[in-house]
Short mmCIF file of C-alpha atoms in Angstrom, two decimals:
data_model
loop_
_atom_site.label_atom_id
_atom_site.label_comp_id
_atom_site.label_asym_id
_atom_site.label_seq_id
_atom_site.Cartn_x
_atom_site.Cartn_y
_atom_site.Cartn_z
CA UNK O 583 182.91 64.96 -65.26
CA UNK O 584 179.78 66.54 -66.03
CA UNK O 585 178.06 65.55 -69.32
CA UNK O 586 177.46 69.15 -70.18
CA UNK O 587 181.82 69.33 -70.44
CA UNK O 588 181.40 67.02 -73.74
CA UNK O 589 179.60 70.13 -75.41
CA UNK O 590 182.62 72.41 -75.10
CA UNK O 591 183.94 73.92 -78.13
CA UNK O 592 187.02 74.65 -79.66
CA UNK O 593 187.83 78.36 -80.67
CA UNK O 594 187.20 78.88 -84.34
CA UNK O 595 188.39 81.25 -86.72
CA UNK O 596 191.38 83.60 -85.68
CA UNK O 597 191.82 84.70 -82.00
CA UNK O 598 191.70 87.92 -81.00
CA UNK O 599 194.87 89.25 -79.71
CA UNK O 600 196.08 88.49 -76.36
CA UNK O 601 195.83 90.99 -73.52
CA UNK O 602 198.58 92.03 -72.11
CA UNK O 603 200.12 90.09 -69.61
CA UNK O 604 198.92 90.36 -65.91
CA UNK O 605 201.93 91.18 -63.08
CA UNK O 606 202.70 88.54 -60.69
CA UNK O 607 201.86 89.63 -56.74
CA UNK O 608 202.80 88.38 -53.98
CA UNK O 609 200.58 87.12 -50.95
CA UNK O 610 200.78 87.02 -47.52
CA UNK O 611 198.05 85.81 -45.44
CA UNK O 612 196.76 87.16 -41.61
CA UNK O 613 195.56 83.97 -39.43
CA UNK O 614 193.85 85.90 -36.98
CA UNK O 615 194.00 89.74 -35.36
CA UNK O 616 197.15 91.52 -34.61
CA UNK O 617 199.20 88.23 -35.51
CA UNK O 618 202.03 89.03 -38.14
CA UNK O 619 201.31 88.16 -41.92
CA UNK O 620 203.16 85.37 -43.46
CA UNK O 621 204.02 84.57 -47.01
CA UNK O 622 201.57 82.37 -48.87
CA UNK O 623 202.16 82.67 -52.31
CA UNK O 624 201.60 84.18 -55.38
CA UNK O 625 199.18 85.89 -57.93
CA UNK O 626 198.82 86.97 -61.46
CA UNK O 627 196.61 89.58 -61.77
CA UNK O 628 196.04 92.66 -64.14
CA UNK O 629 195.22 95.13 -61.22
CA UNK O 630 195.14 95.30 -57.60
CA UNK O 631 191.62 95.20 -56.93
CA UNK O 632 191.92 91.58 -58.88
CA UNK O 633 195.07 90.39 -56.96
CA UNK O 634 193.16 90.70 -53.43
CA UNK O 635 190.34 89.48 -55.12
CA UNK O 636 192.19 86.28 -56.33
CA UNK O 637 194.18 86.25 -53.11
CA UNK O 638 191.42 85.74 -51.08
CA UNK O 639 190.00 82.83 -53.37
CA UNK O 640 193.41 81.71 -53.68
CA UNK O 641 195.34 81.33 -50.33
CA UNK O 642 192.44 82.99 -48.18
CA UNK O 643 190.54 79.73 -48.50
CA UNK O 644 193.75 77.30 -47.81
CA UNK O 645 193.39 77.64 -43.94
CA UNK O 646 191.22 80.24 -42.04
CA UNK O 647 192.16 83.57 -41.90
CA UNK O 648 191.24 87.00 -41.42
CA UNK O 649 193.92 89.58 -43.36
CA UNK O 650 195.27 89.83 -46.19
CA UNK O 651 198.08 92.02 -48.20
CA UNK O 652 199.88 91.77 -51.48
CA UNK O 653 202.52 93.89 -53.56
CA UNK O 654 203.72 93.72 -57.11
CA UNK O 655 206.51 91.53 -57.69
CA UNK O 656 209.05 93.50 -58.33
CA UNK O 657 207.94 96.35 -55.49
CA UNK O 658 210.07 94.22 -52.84
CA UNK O 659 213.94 95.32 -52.18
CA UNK O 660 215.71 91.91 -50.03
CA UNK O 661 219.16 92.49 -48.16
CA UNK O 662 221.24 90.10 -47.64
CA UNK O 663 220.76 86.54 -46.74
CA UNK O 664 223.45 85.59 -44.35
CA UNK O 665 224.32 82.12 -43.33
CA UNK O 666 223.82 83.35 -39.21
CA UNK O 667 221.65 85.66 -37.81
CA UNK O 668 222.09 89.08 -38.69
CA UNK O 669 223.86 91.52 -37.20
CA UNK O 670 222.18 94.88 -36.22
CA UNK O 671 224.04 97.65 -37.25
CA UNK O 672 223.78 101.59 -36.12
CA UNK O 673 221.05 102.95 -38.23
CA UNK O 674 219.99 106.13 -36.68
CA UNK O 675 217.15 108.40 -38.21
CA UNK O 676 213.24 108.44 -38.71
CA UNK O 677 213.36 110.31 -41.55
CA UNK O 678 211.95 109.46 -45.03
CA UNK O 679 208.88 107.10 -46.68
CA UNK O 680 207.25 104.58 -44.35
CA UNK O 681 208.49 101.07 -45.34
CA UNK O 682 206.71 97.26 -44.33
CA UNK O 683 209.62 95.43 -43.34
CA UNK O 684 209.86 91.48 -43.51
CA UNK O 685 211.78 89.31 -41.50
CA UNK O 686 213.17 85.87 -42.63
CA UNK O 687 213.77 83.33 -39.28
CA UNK O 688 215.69 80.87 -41.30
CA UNK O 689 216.91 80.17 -44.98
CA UNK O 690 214.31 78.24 -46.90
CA UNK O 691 211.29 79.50 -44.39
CA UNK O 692 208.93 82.01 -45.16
CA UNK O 693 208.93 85.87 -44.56
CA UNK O 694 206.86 87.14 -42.38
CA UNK O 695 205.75 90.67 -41.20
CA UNK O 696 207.81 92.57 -38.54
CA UNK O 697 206.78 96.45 -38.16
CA UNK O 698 207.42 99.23 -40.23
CA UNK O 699 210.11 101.93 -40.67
CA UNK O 700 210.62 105.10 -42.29
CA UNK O 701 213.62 105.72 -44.72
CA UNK O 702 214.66 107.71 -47.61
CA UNK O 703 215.47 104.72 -49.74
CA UNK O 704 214.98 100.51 -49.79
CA UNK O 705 218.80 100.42 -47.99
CA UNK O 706 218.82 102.81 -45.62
CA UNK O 707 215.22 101.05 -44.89
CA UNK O 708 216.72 97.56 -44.53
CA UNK O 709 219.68 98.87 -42.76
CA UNK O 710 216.99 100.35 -40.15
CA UNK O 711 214.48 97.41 -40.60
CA UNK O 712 217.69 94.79 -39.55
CA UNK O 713 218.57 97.44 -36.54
CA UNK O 714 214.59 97.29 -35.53
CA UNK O 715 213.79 93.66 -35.88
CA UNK O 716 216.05 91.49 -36.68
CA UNK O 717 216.88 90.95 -33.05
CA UNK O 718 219.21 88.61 -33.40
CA UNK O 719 217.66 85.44 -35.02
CA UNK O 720 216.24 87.48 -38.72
CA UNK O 721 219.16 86.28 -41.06
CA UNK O 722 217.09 88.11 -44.18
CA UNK O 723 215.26 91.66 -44.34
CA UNK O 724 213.13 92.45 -47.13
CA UNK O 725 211.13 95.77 -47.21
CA UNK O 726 208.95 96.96 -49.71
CA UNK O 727 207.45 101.09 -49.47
CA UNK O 728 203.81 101.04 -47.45
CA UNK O 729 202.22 102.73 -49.94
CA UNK O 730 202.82 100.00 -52.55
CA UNK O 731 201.17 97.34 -50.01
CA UNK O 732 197.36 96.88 -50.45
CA UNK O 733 196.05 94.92 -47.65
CA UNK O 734 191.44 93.63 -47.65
CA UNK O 735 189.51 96.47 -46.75
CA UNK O 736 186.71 95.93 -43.66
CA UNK O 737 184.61 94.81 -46.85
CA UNK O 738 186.60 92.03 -47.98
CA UNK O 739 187.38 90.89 -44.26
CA UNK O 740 185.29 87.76 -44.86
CA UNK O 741 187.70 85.39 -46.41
CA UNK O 742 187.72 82.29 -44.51
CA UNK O 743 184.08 81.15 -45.44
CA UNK O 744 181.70 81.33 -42.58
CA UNK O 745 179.91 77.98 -43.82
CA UNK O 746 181.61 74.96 -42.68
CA UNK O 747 184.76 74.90 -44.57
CA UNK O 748 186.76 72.67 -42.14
CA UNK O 749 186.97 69.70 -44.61
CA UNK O 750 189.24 71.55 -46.24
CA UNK O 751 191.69 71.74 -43.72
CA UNK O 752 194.39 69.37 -43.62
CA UNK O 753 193.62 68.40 -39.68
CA UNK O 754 189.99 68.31 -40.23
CA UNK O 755 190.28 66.16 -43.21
CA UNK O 756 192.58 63.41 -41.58
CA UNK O 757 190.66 63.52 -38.57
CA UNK O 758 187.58 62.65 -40.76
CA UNK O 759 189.08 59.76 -42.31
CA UNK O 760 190.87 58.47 -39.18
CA UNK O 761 187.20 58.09 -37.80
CA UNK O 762 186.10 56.62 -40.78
CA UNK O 763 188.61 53.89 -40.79
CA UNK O 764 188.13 53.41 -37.01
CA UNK O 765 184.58 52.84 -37.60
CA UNK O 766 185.43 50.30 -40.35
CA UNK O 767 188.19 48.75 -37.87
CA UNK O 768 186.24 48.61 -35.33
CA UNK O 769 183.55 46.66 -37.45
CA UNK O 770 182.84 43.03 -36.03
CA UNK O 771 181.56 42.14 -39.66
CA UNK O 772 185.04 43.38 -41.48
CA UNK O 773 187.10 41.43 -38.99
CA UNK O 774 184.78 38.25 -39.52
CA UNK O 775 185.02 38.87 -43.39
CA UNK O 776 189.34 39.24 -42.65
CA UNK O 777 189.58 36.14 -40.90
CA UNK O 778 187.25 34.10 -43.64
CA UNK O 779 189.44 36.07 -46.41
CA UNK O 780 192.61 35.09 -45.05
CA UNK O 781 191.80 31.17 -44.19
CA UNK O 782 190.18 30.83 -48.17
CA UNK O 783 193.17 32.81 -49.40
CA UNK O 784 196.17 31.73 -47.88
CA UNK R 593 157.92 67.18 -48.29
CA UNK R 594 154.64 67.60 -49.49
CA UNK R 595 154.01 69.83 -46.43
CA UNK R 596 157.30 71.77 -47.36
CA UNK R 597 156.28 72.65 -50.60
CA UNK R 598 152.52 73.77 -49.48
CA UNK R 599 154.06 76.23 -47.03
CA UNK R 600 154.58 79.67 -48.34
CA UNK R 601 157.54 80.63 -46.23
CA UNK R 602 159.28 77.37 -47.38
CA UNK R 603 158.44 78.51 -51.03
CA UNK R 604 160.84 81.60 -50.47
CA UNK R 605 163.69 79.73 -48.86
CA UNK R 606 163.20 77.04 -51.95
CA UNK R 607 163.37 79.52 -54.48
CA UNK R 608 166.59 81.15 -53.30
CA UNK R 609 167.91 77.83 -52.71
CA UNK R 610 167.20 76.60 -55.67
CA UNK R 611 168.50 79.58 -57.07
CA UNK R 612 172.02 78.52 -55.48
CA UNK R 613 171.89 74.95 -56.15
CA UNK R 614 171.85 74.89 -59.66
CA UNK R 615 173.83 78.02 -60.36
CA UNK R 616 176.36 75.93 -58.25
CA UNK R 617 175.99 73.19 -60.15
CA UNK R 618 176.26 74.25 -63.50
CA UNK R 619 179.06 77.04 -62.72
CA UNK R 620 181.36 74.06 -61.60
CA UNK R 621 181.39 72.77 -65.28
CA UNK R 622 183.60 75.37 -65.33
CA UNK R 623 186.32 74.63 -63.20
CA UNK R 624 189.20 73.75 -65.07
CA UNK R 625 188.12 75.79 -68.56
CA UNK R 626 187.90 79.50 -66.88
CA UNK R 627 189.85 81.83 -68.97
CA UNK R 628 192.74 82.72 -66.54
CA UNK R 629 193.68 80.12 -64.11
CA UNK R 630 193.26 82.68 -61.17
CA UNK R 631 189.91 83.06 -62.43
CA UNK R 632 189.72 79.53 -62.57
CA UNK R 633 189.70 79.05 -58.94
CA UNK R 634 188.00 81.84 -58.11
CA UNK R 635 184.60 81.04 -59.99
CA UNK R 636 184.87 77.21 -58.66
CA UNK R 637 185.08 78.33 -55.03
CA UNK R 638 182.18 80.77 -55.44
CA UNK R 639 180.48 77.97 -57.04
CA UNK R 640 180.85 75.50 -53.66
CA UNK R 641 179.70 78.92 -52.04
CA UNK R 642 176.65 78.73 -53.95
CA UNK R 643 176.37 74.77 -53.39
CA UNK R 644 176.98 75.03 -49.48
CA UNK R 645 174.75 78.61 -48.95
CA UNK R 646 171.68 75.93 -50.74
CA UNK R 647 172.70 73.71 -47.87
CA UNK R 648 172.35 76.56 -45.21
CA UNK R 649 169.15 77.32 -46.25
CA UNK R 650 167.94 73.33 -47.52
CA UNK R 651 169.55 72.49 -43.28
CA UNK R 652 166.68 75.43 -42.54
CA UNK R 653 163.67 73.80 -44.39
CA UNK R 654 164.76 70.23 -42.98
CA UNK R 655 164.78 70.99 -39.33
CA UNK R 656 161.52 72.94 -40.00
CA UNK R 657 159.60 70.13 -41.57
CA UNK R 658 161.51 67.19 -40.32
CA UNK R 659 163.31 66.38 -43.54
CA UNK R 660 166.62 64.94 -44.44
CA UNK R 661 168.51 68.38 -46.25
CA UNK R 662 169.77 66.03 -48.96
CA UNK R 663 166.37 64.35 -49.85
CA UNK R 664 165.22 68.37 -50.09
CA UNK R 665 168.00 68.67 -52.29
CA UNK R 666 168.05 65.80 -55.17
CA UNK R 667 164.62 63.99 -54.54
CA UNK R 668 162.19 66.49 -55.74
CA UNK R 669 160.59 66.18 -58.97
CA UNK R 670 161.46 68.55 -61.61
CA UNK R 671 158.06 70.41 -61.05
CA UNK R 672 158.80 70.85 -57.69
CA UNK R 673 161.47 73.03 -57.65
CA UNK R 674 161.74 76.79 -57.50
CA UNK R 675 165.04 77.70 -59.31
CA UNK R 676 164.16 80.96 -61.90
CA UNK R 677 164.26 80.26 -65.31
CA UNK R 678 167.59 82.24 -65.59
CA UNK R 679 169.79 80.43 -63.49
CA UNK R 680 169.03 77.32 -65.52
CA UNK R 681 169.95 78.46 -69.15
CA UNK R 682 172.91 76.97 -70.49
CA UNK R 683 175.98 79.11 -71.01
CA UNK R 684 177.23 76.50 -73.52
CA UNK R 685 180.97 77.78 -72.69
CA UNK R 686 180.60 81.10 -73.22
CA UNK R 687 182.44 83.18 -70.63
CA UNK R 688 179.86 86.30 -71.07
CA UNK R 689 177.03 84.55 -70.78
CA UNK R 690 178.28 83.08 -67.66
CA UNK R 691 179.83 86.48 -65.88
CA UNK R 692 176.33 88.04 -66.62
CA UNK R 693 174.21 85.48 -65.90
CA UNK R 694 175.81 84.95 -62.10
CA UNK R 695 176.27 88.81 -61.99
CA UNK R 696 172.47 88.95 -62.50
CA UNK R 697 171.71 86.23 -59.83
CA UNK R 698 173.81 87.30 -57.59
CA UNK R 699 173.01 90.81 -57.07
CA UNK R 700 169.23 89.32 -56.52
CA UNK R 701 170.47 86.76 -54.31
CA UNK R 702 171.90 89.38 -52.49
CA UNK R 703 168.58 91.28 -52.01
CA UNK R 704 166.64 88.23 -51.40
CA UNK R 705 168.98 87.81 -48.19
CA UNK R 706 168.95 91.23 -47.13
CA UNK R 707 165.25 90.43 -46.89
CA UNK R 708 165.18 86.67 -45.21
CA UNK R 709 167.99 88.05 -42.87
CA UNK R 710 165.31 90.33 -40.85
CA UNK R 711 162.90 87.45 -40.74
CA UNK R 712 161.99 85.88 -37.52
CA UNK R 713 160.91 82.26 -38.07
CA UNK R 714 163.49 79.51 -36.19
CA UNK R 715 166.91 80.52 -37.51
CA UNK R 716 166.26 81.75 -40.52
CA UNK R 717 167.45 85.35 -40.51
CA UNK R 718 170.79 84.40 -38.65
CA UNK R 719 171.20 81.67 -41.07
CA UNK R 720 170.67 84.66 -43.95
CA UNK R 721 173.26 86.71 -42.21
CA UNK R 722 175.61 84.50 -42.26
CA UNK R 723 175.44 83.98 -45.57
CA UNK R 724 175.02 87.69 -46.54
CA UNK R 725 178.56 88.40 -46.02
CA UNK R 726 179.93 86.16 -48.43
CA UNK R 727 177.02 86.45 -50.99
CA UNK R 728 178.54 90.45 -50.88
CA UNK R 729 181.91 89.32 -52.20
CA UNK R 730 180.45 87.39 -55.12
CA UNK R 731 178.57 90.40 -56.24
CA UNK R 732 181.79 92.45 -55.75
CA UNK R 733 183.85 89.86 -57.67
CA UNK R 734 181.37 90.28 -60.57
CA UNK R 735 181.15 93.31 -60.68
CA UNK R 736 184.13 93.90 -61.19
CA UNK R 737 184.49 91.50 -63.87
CA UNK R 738 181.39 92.99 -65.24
CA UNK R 739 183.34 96.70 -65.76
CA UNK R 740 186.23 95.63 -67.02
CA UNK R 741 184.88 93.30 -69.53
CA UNK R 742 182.35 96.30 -70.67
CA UNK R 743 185.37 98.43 -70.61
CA UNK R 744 187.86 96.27 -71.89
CA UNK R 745 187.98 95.67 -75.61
CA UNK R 746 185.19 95.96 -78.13
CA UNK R 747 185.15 92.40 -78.76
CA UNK R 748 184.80 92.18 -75.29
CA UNK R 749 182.35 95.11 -75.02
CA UNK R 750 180.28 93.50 -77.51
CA UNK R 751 180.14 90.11 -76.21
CA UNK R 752 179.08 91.24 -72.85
CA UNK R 753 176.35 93.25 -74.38
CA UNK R 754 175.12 90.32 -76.67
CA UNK R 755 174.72 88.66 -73.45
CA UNK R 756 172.73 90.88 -71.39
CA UNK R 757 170.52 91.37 -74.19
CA UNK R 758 170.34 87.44 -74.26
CA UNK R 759 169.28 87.14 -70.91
CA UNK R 760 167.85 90.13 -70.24
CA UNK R 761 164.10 88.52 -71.56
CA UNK R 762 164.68 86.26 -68.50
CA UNK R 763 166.07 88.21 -66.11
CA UNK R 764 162.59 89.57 -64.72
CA UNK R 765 161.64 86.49 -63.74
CA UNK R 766 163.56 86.12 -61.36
CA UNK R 767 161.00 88.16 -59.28
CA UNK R 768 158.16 85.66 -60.10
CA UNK R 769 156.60 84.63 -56.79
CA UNK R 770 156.96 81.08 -56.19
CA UNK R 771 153.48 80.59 -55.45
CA UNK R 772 150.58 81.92 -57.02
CA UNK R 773 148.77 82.66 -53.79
CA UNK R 774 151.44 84.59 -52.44
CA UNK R 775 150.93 87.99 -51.49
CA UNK R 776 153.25 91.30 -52.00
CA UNK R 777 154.77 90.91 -48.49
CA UNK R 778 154.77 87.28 -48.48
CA UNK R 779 156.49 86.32 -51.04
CA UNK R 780 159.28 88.70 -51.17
CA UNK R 781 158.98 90.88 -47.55
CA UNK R 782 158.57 94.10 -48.76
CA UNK R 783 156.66 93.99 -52.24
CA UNK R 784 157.83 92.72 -55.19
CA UNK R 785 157.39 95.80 -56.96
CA UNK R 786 160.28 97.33 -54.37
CA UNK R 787 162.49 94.69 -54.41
CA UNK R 788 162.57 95.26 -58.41
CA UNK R 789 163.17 99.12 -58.21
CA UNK R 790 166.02 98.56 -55.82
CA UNK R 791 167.78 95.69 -57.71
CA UNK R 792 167.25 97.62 -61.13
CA UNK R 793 168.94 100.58 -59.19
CA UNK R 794 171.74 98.50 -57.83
CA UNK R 795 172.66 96.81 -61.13
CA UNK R 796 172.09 100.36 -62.90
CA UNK R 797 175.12 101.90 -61.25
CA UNK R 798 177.54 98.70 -62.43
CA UNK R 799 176.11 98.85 -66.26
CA UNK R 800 176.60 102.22 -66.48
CA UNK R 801 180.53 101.84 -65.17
CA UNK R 802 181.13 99.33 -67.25
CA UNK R 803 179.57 101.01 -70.51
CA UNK R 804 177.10 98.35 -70.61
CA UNK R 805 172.78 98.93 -70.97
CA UNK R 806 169.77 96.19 -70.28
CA UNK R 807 166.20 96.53 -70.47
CA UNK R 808 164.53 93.95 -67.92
CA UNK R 809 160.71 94.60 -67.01
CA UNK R 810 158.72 93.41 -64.11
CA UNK R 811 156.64 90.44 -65.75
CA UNK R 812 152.83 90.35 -64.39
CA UNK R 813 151.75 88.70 -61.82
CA UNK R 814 150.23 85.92 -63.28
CA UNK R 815 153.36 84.71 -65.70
CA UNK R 816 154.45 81.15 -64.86
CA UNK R 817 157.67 80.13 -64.78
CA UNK R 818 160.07 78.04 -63.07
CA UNK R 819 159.44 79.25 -59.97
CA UNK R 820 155.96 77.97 -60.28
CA UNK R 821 157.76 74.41 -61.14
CA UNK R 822 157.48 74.96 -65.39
CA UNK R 823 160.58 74.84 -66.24
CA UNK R 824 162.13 75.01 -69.50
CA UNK R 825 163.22 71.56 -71.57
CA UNK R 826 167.04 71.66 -70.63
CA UNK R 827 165.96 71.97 -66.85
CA UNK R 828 164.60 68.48 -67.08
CA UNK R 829 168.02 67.23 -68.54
CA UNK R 830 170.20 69.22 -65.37
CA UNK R 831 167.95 67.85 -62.52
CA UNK R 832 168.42 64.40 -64.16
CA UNK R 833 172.08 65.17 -64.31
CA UNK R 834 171.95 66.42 -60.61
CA UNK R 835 170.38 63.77 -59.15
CA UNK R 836 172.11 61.05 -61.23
CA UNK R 837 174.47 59.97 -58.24
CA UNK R 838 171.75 60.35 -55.93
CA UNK R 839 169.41 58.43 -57.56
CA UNK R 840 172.14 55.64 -58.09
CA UNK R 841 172.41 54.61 -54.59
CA UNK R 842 170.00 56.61 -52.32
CA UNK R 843 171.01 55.30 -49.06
CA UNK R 844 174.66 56.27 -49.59
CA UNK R 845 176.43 58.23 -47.07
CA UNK R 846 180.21 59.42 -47.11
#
């Protein structure tokens, strides 16, 4: 820890009052063009503008990627999560608000996006979404109105760094130590300094 | 590395290096004491941006003059590097001194690589580009911060304005040329003079969003600072700091 951290101080005097709270938002992450976006996580942030913004630092720098979106919370309607698949069911009718829908490919996985649909309210919209996508292996639907999904603008499109961030991959960091400890296998001097170890020691 | 530090072009990349190695440095002190947790990681990952965009740009100098990047990095004497005076003062904790004091940076930072990114020596001005996309999303990030802060609270309000009067002294130095013998276009591509009006503009339109108001003059010329190598006291003590691991084992490699 950096010497300068022994200089921090504590807050004197009263506090001032807390802000209010910021919403929680949820995140789902784009790993590369035209593939769906899947969950990632969540957010607290006061506004939207903050939410991407802390999205990208977030999850946007967990594993490369190129899209993000996030809702509020509480913006998302589920159906129901059934033990099988889903069955579609006859849910005529394009009329209404246009509506993200989610699919779920197994209970205890991740959402994921599917397509969109328009409907004049969050059931008609999952009875439509299931009918649409579900296809026969979605055994959850969640939808949640277009307009309350905020996805990076052509701006913000840079969120996987383009500086060599690969260390921070899970692959690219075992791969790094695997070579490291093959080096230090593969080391004449180590297995001399083994052998002598083990006949003083044992 | 004398021969680095005798070239004038390498004086440019060195003081925007510079720039971003230290403000790196000292904004991950940071990490762990930001005042939201979101924030939290946010300001630590633009702080490894900082420490890896010095890298780009230290990987530049290094090819150019034969050098090892890390050697460029940590085994400089004080005097011999280019950071402004600004980046280095200390923050001592204080959230508004650090949003402003990055905010400032960064929106020259961002100018400074508009300009390397149309140069034409090597790589440099695809290494600039590169770099330029990501420097962009720092500014946004603080500017943002910077407008809701200044329209926040008056506490908050007044803290932010305490600071940008606190650093507003130093904040024109940032434009000192690195060299003494530098000329307009050399040392910053298109006149220094320019380069001011256009980053004054640019940080205008943010301070008057967020309610907030700085006066920062062009300094002459001829005013020393750190990008001349005289840097202030506390430098001394964060290049020792710096370099302390360094220093401690030279030939060490991960």
């Amino acid at each position: 820890m950096s010497k300068v951290r022994e200089r921090t101080r504590s807050p004197e005097g009263d506090l001032p009052a807390p802000t209010p709270d910021a919403k929680q938002w949820v995140v789902y992450t784009q790993k590369r063009e035209g593939a769906p976006f899947k969950w990632a996580g969540t957010v607290e942030a006061v506004d939207t503008e903050l939410a991407l913004q802390y999205a990208r630092e977030h999850y946007g720098l967990d594993e490369a990627c190129v899209g993000l979106i996030t809702y509020e919370h509480g913006d998302s309607v589920d159906g129901e999560y059934s033990i099988g698949p889903l069955v579609p069911q006859k849910a005529d009718g394009t009329d209404g608000d246009e509506w993200l829908v989610f699919t779920l490919a197994k209970r205890g996985g991740n959402h994921q996006t599917a397509g969109t649909v328009n409907a004049p309210d969050a059931a008609t919209a999952i009875n439509r979404g299931t009918a649409a996508f579900a296809d026969g292996k979605a055994c959850n639907i969640r939808v949640v109105l277009a307009s309350d999904v905020h996805e990076t603008t052509d701006e913000e499109m840079v969120i996987w760094r383009t500086h060599d961030m690969t260390y921070k991959l899970a692959k690219g960091y075992s791969k790094q130590v695997r070579s490291k400890w093959t080096r230090i296998r593969d080391n004449p001097a180590y297995e001399q300094y083994q052998k002598e170890d083990i006949e003083t020691h044992f | 590395m004398q021969n680095m530090l005798a070239d004038q072009l390498a004086n440019i990349v060195l003081m925007h290096a510079d720039d971003k190695l230290m403000l790196g440095h000292i904004q991950s002190d940071w990490t762990g004491l930001a005042p939201i947790l979101e924030e939290d990681i946010a300001a630590s990952a633009m702080a490894q941006d900082d420490l890896s965009h010095a890298l780009v740009l230290y990987e530049f100098l290094g090819e150019r003059f034969k050098l090892d990047p890390d050697a460029i990095a940590f085994d400089r004497d004080p005097c011999d590097y280019r950071c402004c005076d600004l980046v280095t003062i200390p923050d001592e904790f204080d959230w508004a001194t650090s949003v402003v004091k990055r905010w400032l940076t960064a929106t020259f930072s961002q100018l400074g690589l508009h300009r390397l990114a149309t140069m034409t020596e090597g790589d440099l001005g695809d290494r600039a580009k590169r770099l330029l996309d990501e420097q962009t999303i720092q500014v946004t990030h603080l500017n943002r911060w910077m407008t809701r802060l200044g329209r926040g609270s008056i506490e908050s309000h007044d803290r932010m304005q305490a600071a940008l009067d606190r650093l507003s002294s130093s904040a024109g130095m940032m434009f000192e040329p690195p060299d003494a013998t530098l000329t307009e276009d050399e040392s910053f591509c298109c006149g220094r003079d320019e380069l001011f009006t256009e980053w004054a503009k640019g940080i205008g339109i943010t301070l008057d969003a967020a309610g907030l108001s700085a006066t920062i003059t062009l300094p002459d010329r001829s005013t020393g600072g750190g990008r001349r190598g005289e840097h202030a006291p506390h430098f001394i003590d964060q290049h020792a700091e710096l370099t302390e691991v360094r220093h401690s084992d030279p030939a060490t490699s991960w």
